[in-house]
Coordinates of C-alpha atoms in Angstrom, one line a residue:
M1 CA -128.4 81.5 -93.8
P2 CA -131.4 79.3 -94.6
S3 CA -133.6 80.7 -97.5
G4 CA -137.2 81.8 -96.7
L5 CA -138.8 78.7 -97.6
A6 CA -136.1 76.6 -95.5
A7 CA -136.7 78.8 -92.7
L8 CA -140.4 78.4 -92.7
V9 CA -139.9 74.6 -92.8
A10 CA -137.7 74.7 -89.8
L11 CA -140.3 76.7 -87.9
L12 CA -143.0 74.5 -88.7
S13 CA -141.1 71.6 -87.2
L14 CA -141.1 73.6 -83.9
A15 CA -144.5 74.7 -83.6
P16 CA -147.3 74.4 -86.3
L17 CA -148.6 77.6 -87.9
V18 CA -152.4 78.0 -88.0
D19 CA -154.4 80.2 -90.4
V20 CA -155.9 82.3 -87.6
P21 CA -155.2 82.6 -84.0
T22 CA -157.2 80.1 -81.9
E23 CA -158.1 83.3 -80.0
P24 CA -158.1 86.8 -81.3
V25 CA -154.9 88.6 -80.4
H26 CA -155.1 92.3 -80.2
P27 CA -152.2 94.5 -81.0
Q28 CA -150.3 95.4 -77.9
A29 CA -148.7 98.7 -77.0
A30 CA -146.3 100.3 -79.3
V31 CA -142.7 98.5 -79.3
C32 CA -139.8 101.0 -79.1
V33 CA -136.3 99.9 -79.8
L34 CA -134.1 102.2 -81.8
A35 CA -137.5 103.8 -82.9
C36 CA -141.0 103.3 -81.9
D37 CA -143.6 101.3 -84.1
T38 CA -145.2 103.4 -86.9
L39 CA -141.9 104.9 -88.3
D40 CA -142.4 106.2 -91.8
P41 CA -140.5 104.1 -94.3
S42 CA -138.9 107.1 -95.9
R43 CA -136.7 107.2 -92.7
A44 CA -135.5 103.5 -93.1
K45 CA -131.5 103.2 -93.1
E46 CA -131.6 100.4 -95.5
E47 CA -134.0 98.1 -97.5
K48 CA -133.8 94.5 -97.8
F49 CA -136.1 91.7 -99.1
P50 CA -135.3 88.7 -97.1
V51 CA -138.3 86.4 -98.2
P52 CA -140.0 85.9 -101.7
E53 CA -142.5 88.4 -102.6
Q54 CA -146.2 86.9 -102.6
R55 CA -148.8 87.2 -105.6
I56 CA -152.4 87.9 -104.8
N57 CA -154.6 87.9 -108.1
N58 CA -151.6 89.5 -109.9
R59 CA -150.8 92.0 -107.1
R60 CA -147.4 92.1 -105.8
L61 CA -147.2 91.6 -102.0
V62 CA -143.8 92.6 -100.6
L63 CA -142.2 92.4 -97.1
H64 CA -139.3 95.0 -96.8
V65 CA -136.9 95.0 -93.9
S66 CA -134.3 97.3 -92.5
D67 CA -132.0 95.3 -90.3
A68 CA -130.2 98.5 -89.3
D69 CA -133.4 99.8 -87.9
G70 CA -134.8 96.2 -86.6
M71 CA -138.0 97.3 -88.3
A72 CA -140.2 96.0 -91.5
W73 CA -142.9 97.4 -93.5
G74 CA -145.2 95.9 -96.3
S75 CA -146.3 97.0 -99.6
I76 CA -148.8 96.0 -102.3
D77 CA -148.5 97.0 -105.8
D78 CA -150.1 96.4 -109.3
G79 CA -153.4 96.8 -107.6
V80 CA -156.7 98.8 -107.6
T81 CA -158.5 101.0 -105.1
G82 CA -159.4 99.2 -101.9
D83 CA -156.7 96.7 -102.0
S84 CA -155.0 96.6 -98.6
V85 CA -151.7 95.6 -97.0
W86 CA -150.6 95.1 -93.3
L87 CA -148.2 93.3 -91.1
D88 CA -148.7 90.3 -88.8
R89 CA -146.3 90.4 -85.7
S90 CA -145.9 87.1 -83.6
W91 CA -144.1 86.7 -80.3
D92 CA -144.5 82.8 -79.9
G93 CA -142.8 81.5 -83.1
G94 CA -145.8 82.1 -85.3
A95 CA -148.5 80.2 -83.3
T96 CA -150.4 83.6 -82.7
W97 CA -149.9 87.0 -83.9
E98 CA -150.9 90.6 -83.7
P99 CA -152.9 91.2 -87.0
L100 CA -153.4 94.2 -89.2
L101 CA -150.6 96.3 -88.0
G102 CA -150.5 99.5 -89.9
K103 CA -153.1 98.3 -92.4
A104 CA -153.2 100.6 -95.5
S105 CA -155.6 100.6 -98.4
I106 CA -154.8 101.7 -101.9
P107 CA -156.6 105.1 -102.3
G108 CA -158.2 106.8 -105.4
T109 CA -156.4 106.4 -108.7
W110 CA -153.1 104.7 -107.0
T111 CA -151.9 101.3 -107.8
G112 CA -150.2 100.7 -104.7
T113 CA -149.5 101.5 -101.0
R114 CA -147.4 100.6 -98.0
T115 CA -147.7 100.3 -94.2
L116 CA -145.7 102.2 -91.8
M117 CA -142.5 100.5 -90.1
Y118 CA -142.7 98.2 -87.2
N119 CA -140.2 96.7 -84.9
V120 CA -139.5 93.2 -85.7
T121 CA -138.4 92.1 -82.3
D122 CA -138.5 93.6 -78.7
P123 CA -135.1 93.4 -76.7
T124 CA -136.3 96.0 -74.1
T125 CA -138.8 93.4 -72.8
H126 CA -136.8 90.3 -74.0
R127 CA -139.4 89.1 -76.6
R128 CA -138.1 87.7 -79.9
G129 CA -140.6 88.6 -82.5
L130 CA -141.4 87.5 -86.1
I131 CA -143.2 89.7 -88.8
R132 CA -144.8 88.9 -92.2
A133 CA -146.6 91.0 -94.6
C134 CA -150.2 90.2 -95.6
G135 CA -152.6 91.7 -98.2
D136 CA -156.4 91.4 -99.5
A137 CA -156.9 91.7 -102.9
N138 CA -160.2 89.7 -103.3
A139 CA -158.2 87.1 -101.5
V140 CA -155.8 87.1 -98.7
A141 CA -152.1 85.8 -98.6
C142 CA -149.0 86.4 -96.6
T143 CA -145.4 86.2 -97.1
D144 CA -143.3 84.0 -94.9
W145 CA -142.4 85.1 -91.4
I146 CA -138.9 86.6 -91.4
Y147 CA -136.0 85.2 -89.5
P148 CA -137.7 82.3 -87.5
V149 CA -134.2 80.7 -87.4
V150 CA -131.8 82.4 -85.0
C151 CA -128.4 82.9 -86.6
D152 CA -125.1 84.0 -84.6
V153 CA -121.7 82.7 -85.7
V154 CA -123.8 79.7 -87.0
C155 CA -127.5 79.2 -87.2
D156 CA -129.9 77.0 -85.4
R157 CA -129.9 73.4 -86.3
T158 CA -126.4 73.1 -87.1
D159 CA -125.0 69.7 -86.4
S160 CA -123.4 69.4 -83.1
G161 CA -120.4 67.7 -84.9
H162 CA -119.4 71.2 -85.9
A163 CA -119.2 72.4 -82.3
V164 CA -116.1 74.4 -81.5
G165 CA -115.3 72.6 -78.2
D166 CA -117.6 70.9 -75.6
A167 CA -118.3 72.3 -72.1
Q168 CA -121.0 71.2 -69.8
P169 CA -121.7 74.3 -67.6
V170 CA -124.2 72.8 -65.1
P171 CA -124.7 69.3 -63.7
P172 CA -126.8 66.9 -65.7
T173 CA -130.0 65.9 -64.7
T174 CA -131.3 62.3 -64.2
L175 CA -134.6 60.5 -65.0
F176 CA -135.5 56.7 -64.6
G177 CA -131.8 56.0 -65.0
R178 CA -131.3 58.3 -68.0
T179 CA -128.8 61.1 -68.0
I180 CA -129.6 64.3 -69.8
R181 CA -126.8 66.9 -70.3
L182 CA -126.5 70.2 -71.7
H183 CA -123.5 71.1 -73.9
V184 CA -122.1 74.4 -75.1
D185 CA -119.5 75.4 -77.3
R186 CA -117.1 78.5 -77.8
N187 CA -119.5 80.2 -80.0
A188 CA -122.2 79.9 -77.5
M189 CA -124.1 77.4 -79.5
A190 CA -126.0 74.6 -77.5
W191 CA -127.1 71.2 -77.6
G192 CA -128.5 68.4 -75.5
T193 CA -127.8 64.7 -74.9
I194 CA -129.6 61.9 -73.4
E195 CA -127.6 58.7 -72.4
A196 CA -128.2 55.3 -70.7
G197 CA -131.5 55.2 -72.4
G198 CA -133.5 53.1 -74.7
P199 CA -135.7 53.5 -77.9
G200 CA -138.3 56.3 -77.8
D201 CA -136.6 58.2 -75.3
E202 CA -136.4 61.9 -76.1
V203 CA -134.2 64.9 -75.6
W204 CA -134.7 68.7 -76.6
L205 CA -133.8 72.1 -75.6
D206 CA -135.7 75.1 -74.2
R207 CA -134.5 78.6 -75.0
S208 CA -135.5 81.7 -73.3
W209 CA -134.7 85.4 -74.0
D210 CA -135.9 86.3 -70.6
A211 CA -133.5 84.5 -68.3
G212 CA -135.7 81.6 -68.1
A213 CA -138.8 83.3 -66.8
S214 CA -140.6 82.1 -70.1
W215 CA -139.8 80.5 -73.5
P216 CA -142.6 81.1 -75.9
G217 CA -141.5 79.8 -79.4
G218 CA -138.3 78.4 -77.7
S219 CA -139.7 75.1 -76.4
S220 CA -138.8 71.6 -77.7
L221 CA -136.0 72.7 -79.9
G222 CA -134.4 70.0 -81.7
R223 CA -136.6 67.3 -80.3
T224 CA -135.1 63.9 -81.3
S225 CA -135.6 60.3 -79.9
V226 CA -133.2 57.5 -79.4
T227 CA -133.6 55.1 -82.3
A228 CA -133.8 51.4 -82.0
G229 CA -130.8 49.6 -81.1
N230 CA -129.3 52.6 -79.4
T231 CA -129.1 54.0 -76.0
A232 CA -128.2 57.7 -76.6
T233 CA -129.0 60.6 -79.0
R234 CA -128.4 64.4 -79.2
T235 CA -130.1 67.3 -80.5
T236 CA -128.7 69.7 -83.2
M237 CA -127.2 73.1 -82.1
F238 CA -129.1 76.2 -81.2
A239 CA -127.9 79.8 -81.0
T240 CA -128.1 81.7 -77.7
R241 CA -127.4 85.1 -79.0
D242 CA -129.4 87.0 -81.8
P243 CA -127.4 89.8 -82.9
R244 CA -129.9 91.0 -85.5
G245 CA -132.6 91.3 -83.0
R246 CA -130.3 92.7 -80.3
H247 CA -130.8 89.7 -78.1
Y248 CA -127.7 88.7 -76.1
G249 CA -127.2 86.0 -73.5
G250 CA -130.3 83.9 -74.2
A251 CA -130.7 81.1 -71.7
V252 CA -131.0 77.5 -72.5
R253 CA -131.7 74.1 -70.8
A254 CA -131.7 70.5 -71.9
C255 CA -134.6 68.3 -71.2
G256 CA -135.6 64.8 -71.7
R257 CA -138.3 62.3 -71.2
E258 CA -138.2 58.5 -70.9
A259 CA -140.3 56.6 -73.5
S260 CA -142.8 55.0 -71.0
H261 CA -143.5 58.1 -68.9
Q262 CA -144.9 61.5 -69.6
Q263 CA -142.9 63.6 -67.1
G264 CA -139.6 65.0 -68.1
S265 CA -136.6 66.5 -66.4
C266 CA -134.6 69.7 -67.3
T267 CA -131.0 70.9 -66.3
A268 CA -130.7 74.3 -64.8
W269 CA -131.1 77.4 -67.2
V270 CA -127.5 78.4 -68.5
R271 CA -126.3 81.6 -70.4
P272 CA -123.6 79.9 -72.6
A273 CA -120.4 82.1 -73.3
P274 CA -117.1 81.7 -74.9
S275 CA -115.2 83.3 -72.2
R276 CA -115.5 85.1 -68.6
A277 CA -115.6 88.5 -70.3
D278 CA -118.2 87.6 -72.8
G279 CA -120.6 85.9 -70.2
A280 CA -120.2 89.0 -68.0
A281 CA -120.7 91.5 -71.0
D282 CA -123.8 89.5 -72.1
A283 CA -125.5 89.4 -68.9
L284 CA -124.8 93.1 -68.4
M285 CA -126.4 93.9 -72.0
Y286 CA -129.6 92.2 -70.7
D287 CA -130.5 95.3 -68.7
Y288 CA -129.4 97.9 -71.4
Q289 CA -132.4 99.8 -72.6
P290 CA -132.0 100.4 -76.5
H291 CA -134.8 103.1 -76.8
E292 CA -133.8 105.2 -73.8
A293 CA -130.2 104.2 -74.5
W294 CA -129.0 103.6 -70.9
W295 CA -129.2 101.3 -68.0
R296 CA -132.3 102.7 -66.4
S297 CA -132.4 104.7 -63.3
S298 CA -128.7 105.7 -62.6
W299 CA -127.0 108.6 -64.6
W300 CA -123.3 108.4 -63.4
N301 CA -123.5 104.6 -63.1
T302 CA -124.5 104.5 -66.8
A303 CA -121.3 106.5 -67.7
A304 CA -119.2 104.0 -65.6
T305 CA -121.0 101.0 -67.0
L306 CA -120.6 102.1 -70.7
T307 CA -117.0 102.7 -69.8
A308 CA -116.7 99.0 -68.6
L309 CA -118.4 97.9 -71.6
I310 CA -115.9 99.7 -73.7
D311 CA -112.9 98.3 -71.8
F312 CA -114.3 94.8 -72.7
A313 CA -114.6 95.6 -76.2
A314 CA -111.0 97.1 -76.4
R315 CA -109.4 94.3 -74.4
T316 CA -111.0 91.3 -76.2
G317 CA -111.5 92.7 -79.6
N318 CA -115.1 92.0 -79.6
R319 CA -116.8 94.9 -81.3
R320 CA -120.6 93.5 -81.2
Y321 CA -121.5 96.2 -78.7
D322 CA -120.1 99.1 -80.5
W323 CA -123.4 100.3 -81.6
V324 CA -124.3 100.7 -77.8
I325 CA -121.5 103.6 -77.6
A326 CA -123.1 105.6 -80.4
R327 CA -126.6 104.9 -79.4
T328 CA -125.9 106.1 -76.0
F329 CA -123.9 109.3 -77.1
E330 CA -126.8 110.3 -79.5
V331 CA -129.8 109.8 -77.4
N332 CA -128.1 111.3 -74.0
R333 CA -126.3 114.4 -75.4
G334 CA -129.6 116.4 -75.0
V335 CA -131.5 118.0 -72.3
F336 CA -133.5 116.2 -69.7
P337 CA -135.8 117.5 -66.8
A338 CA -135.0 116.5 -63.2
G339 CA -136.1 113.1 -62.5
Q340 CA -135.9 111.7 -65.9
K341 CA -132.3 110.7 -66.1
S342 CA -131.1 111.9 -62.7
S343 CA -132.5 113.8 -59.6
D344 CA -130.7 116.6 -61.2
A345 CA -131.7 118.2 -64.5
I346 CA -129.3 117.2 -67.3
E347 CA -128.5 120.4 -69.2
G348 CA -127.1 119.2 -72.6
D349 CA -123.7 117.8 -73.3
F350 CA -124.0 115.5 -70.2
V351 CA -123.6 118.5 -67.9
S352 CA -125.6 118.7 -64.5
R353 CA -125.0 120.4 -61.1
A354 CA -123.1 117.3 -59.8
I355 CA -119.6 118.0 -61.0
D356 CA -118.5 114.4 -60.3
D357 CA -121.4 113.0 -62.4
T358 CA -120.3 115.1 -65.3
A359 CA -116.8 114.0 -65.2
W360 CA -117.7 110.3 -65.4
W361 CA -119.2 111.0 -68.6
G362 CA -115.9 112.8 -69.7
L363 CA -114.0 109.8 -69.2
A364 CA -116.4 107.6 -70.9
W365 CA -116.2 109.5 -74.2
I366 CA -112.2 109.5 -73.7
A367 CA -112.8 105.6 -73.8
A368 CA -115.0 105.8 -76.6
Y369 CA -112.6 107.8 -78.6
D370 CA -109.7 105.6 -77.9
H371 CA -111.7 102.5 -78.9
T372 CA -113.4 104.0 -82.2
G373 CA -111.3 106.7 -83.1
E374 CA -114.3 109.0 -83.7
R375 CA -113.5 112.7 -83.1
R376 CA -116.9 113.5 -81.8
Y377 CA -116.2 111.7 -78.8
L378 CA -112.9 113.5 -77.9
D379 CA -114.8 116.7 -78.7
M380 CA -117.5 115.9 -76.0
A381 CA -114.9 115.0 -73.5
T382 CA -113.1 118.3 -74.2
T383 CA -116.6 120.1 -73.7
I384 CA -117.2 118.4 -70.5
A385 CA -113.8 118.9 -69.1
G386 CA -114.2 122.8 -69.7
Y387 CA -117.3 122.7 -67.8
V388 CA -115.7 120.7 -64.9
H389 CA -112.6 123.1 -64.8
Q390 CA -114.9 126.0 -64.1
Y391 CA -115.2 124.5 -60.5
W392 CA -111.4 124.3 -60.0
D393 CA -111.0 127.0 -57.3
T394 CA -107.7 128.0 -55.7
T395 CA -109.2 130.3 -53.3
T396 CA -110.3 127.2 -51.0
C397 CA -107.8 124.8 -49.9
G398 CA -105.3 126.1 -52.4
G399 CA -106.9 124.3 -55.5
G400 CA -109.1 121.3 -56.2
V401 CA -112.5 121.1 -57.9
W402 CA -115.8 121.2 -56.1
W403 CA -118.1 118.3 -56.0
D404 CA -121.3 120.3 -56.7
R405 CA -122.3 123.6 -58.3
E406 CA -123.0 124.9 -54.9
R407 CA -119.2 124.5 -53.9
T408 CA -120.1 122.6 -50.7
Y409 CA -117.4 119.9 -50.7
K410 CA -114.0 119.1 -52.1
N411 CA -113.6 115.4 -52.1
A412 CA -111.4 112.6 -53.7
V413 CA -113.8 111.4 -56.5
T414 CA -114.1 114.8 -58.1
A415 CA -110.3 115.3 -57.6
G416 CA -109.4 111.9 -59.1
L417 CA -112.0 112.1 -62.1
Y418 CA -110.6 115.7 -62.9
L419 CA -106.9 114.7 -62.8
R420 CA -107.5 111.7 -65.0
L421 CA -109.7 113.8 -67.4
V422 CA -107.3 116.7 -68.0
A423 CA -104.3 114.4 -68.4
A424 CA -106.1 112.2 -70.9
L425 CA -107.0 115.4 -72.9
H426 CA -103.6 116.6 -73.1
R427 CA -102.4 113.2 -74.4
R428 CA -104.9 113.3 -77.0
T429 CA -104.8 117.1 -78.0
A430 CA -102.0 117.9 -80.5
G431 CA -100.0 120.9 -79.6
D432 CA -101.8 121.3 -76.2
A433 CA -100.3 123.4 -73.5
V434 CA -103.4 124.3 -71.5
W435 CA -104.4 121.0 -70.4
L436 CA -100.8 120.0 -69.6
Q437 CA -100.7 122.9 -67.2
R438 CA -103.8 121.8 -65.7
T439 CA -102.6 118.5 -65.4
R440 CA -99.5 119.6 -63.2
A441 CA -101.5 121.6 -61.2
A442 CA -104.0 119.0 -60.4
A443 CA -101.6 116.3 -59.7
D444 CA -99.5 118.5 -57.3
W445 CA -102.6 119.6 -55.6
Y446 CA -103.8 116.0 -55.2
L447 CA -100.4 114.9 -53.5
G448 CA -100.4 117.7 -51.4
S449 CA -104.1 118.0 -50.3
G450 CA -104.2 115.7 -47.5
L451 CA -106.7 113.4 -49.1
V452 CA -104.2 110.5 -49.0
N453 CA -103.5 109.4 -45.4
A454 CA -100.3 108.1 -43.7
A455 CA -101.3 104.6 -44.7
G456 CA -101.5 105.2 -48.5
L457 CA -105.3 105.2 -48.6
V458 CA -107.5 107.8 -49.9
N459 CA -110.3 109.3 -47.7
D460 CA -113.5 110.6 -48.8
G461 CA -112.7 114.2 -48.7
L462 CA -111.6 117.5 -46.9
T463 CA -113.2 119.1 -44.0
G464 CA -114.2 122.8 -44.3
D465 CA -110.8 124.0 -43.0
C466 CA -109.0 121.7 -45.7
R467 CA -107.9 118.6 -43.6
N468 CA -108.4 115.1 -44.3
N469 CA -111.9 114.3 -42.9
G470 CA -111.3 110.7 -42.0
Q471 CA -114.4 109.5 -43.7
P472 CA -114.4 105.9 -45.3
V473 CA -111.8 104.6 -47.8
W474 CA -113.6 103.5 -50.7
T475 CA -112.0 101.3 -53.5
Y476 CA -113.2 103.8 -56.3
N477 CA -111.4 106.6 -54.7
Q478 CA -108.2 104.7 -54.4
G479 CA -108.7 103.6 -58.1
L480 CA -109.2 107.0 -59.4
G481 CA -106.2 108.2 -57.4
I482 CA -104.1 105.3 -59.3
G483 CA -105.7 106.2 -62.6
G484 CA -105.2 110.0 -62.4
L485 CA -101.6 109.9 -61.3
L486 CA -100.7 107.3 -63.9
E487 CA -102.1 109.4 -66.7
A488 CA -100.5 112.5 -65.2
W489 CA -97.1 110.5 -65.4
R490 CA -97.9 109.8 -69.0
A491 CA -98.8 113.4 -69.7
T492 CA -95.8 114.8 -68.0
D493 CA -93.2 112.2 -67.8
D494 CA -92.8 113.2 -64.1
S495 CA -91.7 110.1 -62.4
R496 CA -93.1 111.3 -59.0
Y497 CA -96.6 110.7 -60.3
L498 CA -95.9 107.1 -61.2
A499 CA -94.4 106.6 -57.9
Q500 CA -97.2 107.8 -56.0
A501 CA -99.7 105.8 -58.2
R502 CA -97.6 102.8 -57.3
R503 CA -97.8 103.7 -53.5
L504 CA -101.7 103.8 -53.6
A505 CA -101.8 100.6 -55.4
D506 CA -99.2 98.8 -52.9
A507 CA -101.4 100.1 -50.1
A508 CA -104.5 99.1 -51.4
I509 CA -103.8 95.4 -52.4
T510 CA -102.2 94.8 -49.0
S511 CA -104.4 96.7 -46.8
P512 CA -107.1 94.9 -44.7
V513 CA -109.3 98.0 -45.0
L514 CA -109.8 97.4 -48.7
T515 CA -109.2 93.6 -49.1
A516 CA -110.1 90.2 -47.2
S517 CA -108.0 87.2 -47.9
G518 CA -106.6 88.9 -51.1
V519 CA -110.1 89.9 -52.6
L520 CA -111.5 93.5 -52.9
T521 CA -114.0 94.0 -50.2
E522 CA -115.9 97.3 -49.6
S523 CA -116.8 98.3 -46.0
C524 CA -120.5 97.7 -47.1
D525 CA -119.6 94.1 -48.1
V526 CA -119.1 92.7 -44.7
G527 CA -121.4 90.9 -42.2
T528 CA -125.0 91.6 -43.0
K529 CA -124.4 95.0 -44.5
S530 CA -125.7 96.1 -48.0
C531 CA -124.3 98.6 -50.3
D532 CA -126.3 101.4 -52.0
D533 CA -126.5 101.7 -55.6
N534 CA -123.4 104.1 -55.9
Q535 CA -121.3 101.8 -53.7
K536 CA -122.1 98.6 -55.9
Q537 CA -119.9 100.1 -58.6
F538 CA -117.0 101.2 -56.7
K539 CA -114.8 98.2 -57.0
G540 CA -115.0 97.9 -60.7
V541 CA -113.5 101.4 -60.8
F542 CA -110.4 100.2 -58.9
A543 CA -110.1 97.1 -60.9
R544 CA -110.0 99.3 -64.2
Y545 CA -107.1 101.4 -63.0
L546 CA -105.0 98.8 -61.4
A547 CA -105.2 97.0 -64.7
D548 CA -104.1 100.1 -66.4
L549 CA -101.2 100.3 -64.0
A550 CA -100.2 96.5 -64.3
E551 CA -100.1 97.1 -68.0
A552 CA -98.1 100.3 -67.7
T553 CA -95.5 98.9 -65.1
G554 CA -95.3 95.2 -65.9
V555 CA -95.3 94.7 -62.0
A556 CA -96.3 91.1 -61.4
A557 CA -98.1 91.7 -58.0
Y558 CA -100.5 94.0 -59.7
Q559 CA -101.4 91.4 -62.3
E560 CA -101.5 88.7 -59.8
F561 CA -104.0 90.6 -57.9
A562 CA -106.2 91.3 -60.8
T563 CA -106.2 87.6 -61.6
R564 CA -107.2 86.7 -58.1
Q565 CA -110.2 89.0 -58.4
S566 CA -111.2 87.4 -61.9
D567 CA -110.8 84.0 -60.5
S568 CA -112.8 84.6 -57.3
I569 CA -115.6 86.3 -59.0
W570 CA -116.0 83.4 -61.4
A571 CA -115.8 80.8 -58.9
T572 CA -117.8 82.5 -56.0
D573 CA -119.8 85.4 -57.2
R574 CA -121.8 84.0 -60.3
D575 CA -124.8 82.0 -61.1
S576 CA -125.5 79.8 -64.0
L577 CA -126.9 82.8 -65.9
N578 CA -123.4 84.6 -65.5
R579 CA -125.0 87.2 -63.2
L580 CA -122.4 88.7 -61.0
G581 CA -123.0 90.1 -57.4
Q582 CA -121.6 92.7 -55.1
R583 CA -119.5 90.4 -53.0
W584 CA -116.3 89.2 -55.2
A585 CA -115.6 86.6 -52.5
G586 CA -119.1 85.5 -52.6
G587 CA -121.2 84.9 -49.5
T588 CA -124.6 86.4 -48.3
P589 CA -126.4 88.8 -48.4
N590 CA -125.0 89.3 -51.8
Q591 CA -126.7 92.0 -54.0
L592 CA -127.1 91.7 -57.7
D593 CA -128.2 94.1 -60.4
W594 CA -126.6 95.7 -63.6
R595 CA -124.4 98.0 -61.4
T596 CA -122.7 94.9 -59.7
Q597 CA -122.5 93.2 -63.1
A598 CA -120.7 96.2 -64.6
S599 CA -118.4 96.4 -61.6
A600 CA -117.6 92.8 -61.7
L601 CA -117.1 92.9 -65.6
S602 CA -114.1 95.0 -64.9
G603 CA -113.0 92.6 -62.2
V604 CA -113.4 89.7 -64.6
L605 CA -111.3 91.5 -67.4
G606 CA -108.3 91.2 -64.8

């Protein structure tokens, strides 16, 4: 990684620093990432010194950094009463800054003081920041800005001759006969080229952390000119992920200018990614809220989304998002009033009156335990399952779990969730007999309940007199049936459960009710219909459990179906920023948000 001095030189080549802002820049609202601005340095998880200390009239001015917190603080020592220290924070590469953050003066007989901690960068609102420490001791001086150069696998300004592969994810743009191309490699590094040009023609990159909406501090990166006697040139490479700053999936475009004209031309914005799965996961993380530790506004959907992200990590071996698992667990295990995380109150340990919502979190923590091996996740899943089991009731319909605390409905989603959860707990609990007995009871009840119709498809639930209610067949109910029965087979070694899981899978992948031309299609996907926020996530649940069945059985038809979903999503349901929509076969209207992204991530994993 570049030294502080080299980093500063690199920044100077992008946008000249000035001694004071051309206009006063007032401190903005507090930034909150893992913690909010003004955290006491005594709470820092680590302490690093990434830039040299500065001297002011023999005083020591030091910038302290905790990458684990994403925060920094400043100190001044060997001083006298009245000497002061503060932080400057810039959101545009150092051209302007919020001054005097946390300003502190040496009191009384002390010889030093320090500021409070401030966030270096702001992934919540997609702003990449820089920070420096400044002091006043009868003269003003500042340290270098920290981290002006973005580093991922390699750092900004790496020669493109070191690229690992060369893909061109969007068409080139042309200008006065010149061709301007965007190139990316398998490390998500990007560079630009200009061809068929002449001396003085220029090419550069723009980089944006907010999906191309703006690019302060990220314009004209690597700007280079065609030299005399040549017709082409290229920029150096620039990173599009900033793991230290928790920015993932930065967007880039290549731009160029012909020497004798002022106007330029740019390619489309792109989020580079080494693979389909990486691209889908990076785009999903764009909407994660680190401070609140969820995907905002949907409680059960966040549980299912976290499970998809864990699946991504487990299946690709990529652990860069493991911090999200711990963060989501730590922040959300508490109590929240109705309206904050859900329309229902969250009562602690992920419990609410919605039994199905609670069970989704149980499955998320099973996945977290399998991936990390951390016992706290298994313990939480056990706590959740114990709560859900309170609503297993043999006095109505002979068994099954109620959908809500008011005991108004027995339905397929709660039945499938409970079956998968109790079977998973038996398999992960040494010496268990209780969860095993509950697994057998749940599996037998599921198969005899009438939820599965004559065509092998799962309807939504049961009537008041315990008959199949004929309500819509949804992909997630089919998937949970497959996943629950598959896990019950693993738990009990009873071949009946595996046979019935296969029956549900065979019915789903061949039925026009759930597929169209071999691609999963929800009933709200067709014509001019749209899906609600719950339905947007259904297909991903089916994809997860079909993939589990394919791996367990080795049945080629299941893997072929999964591969077909991945291919269709990537070819027809994706834009240049790797955002994935509701309709896996493409078409309009095609809804797109983090729920559709999470669902399609499971489909892309194949």
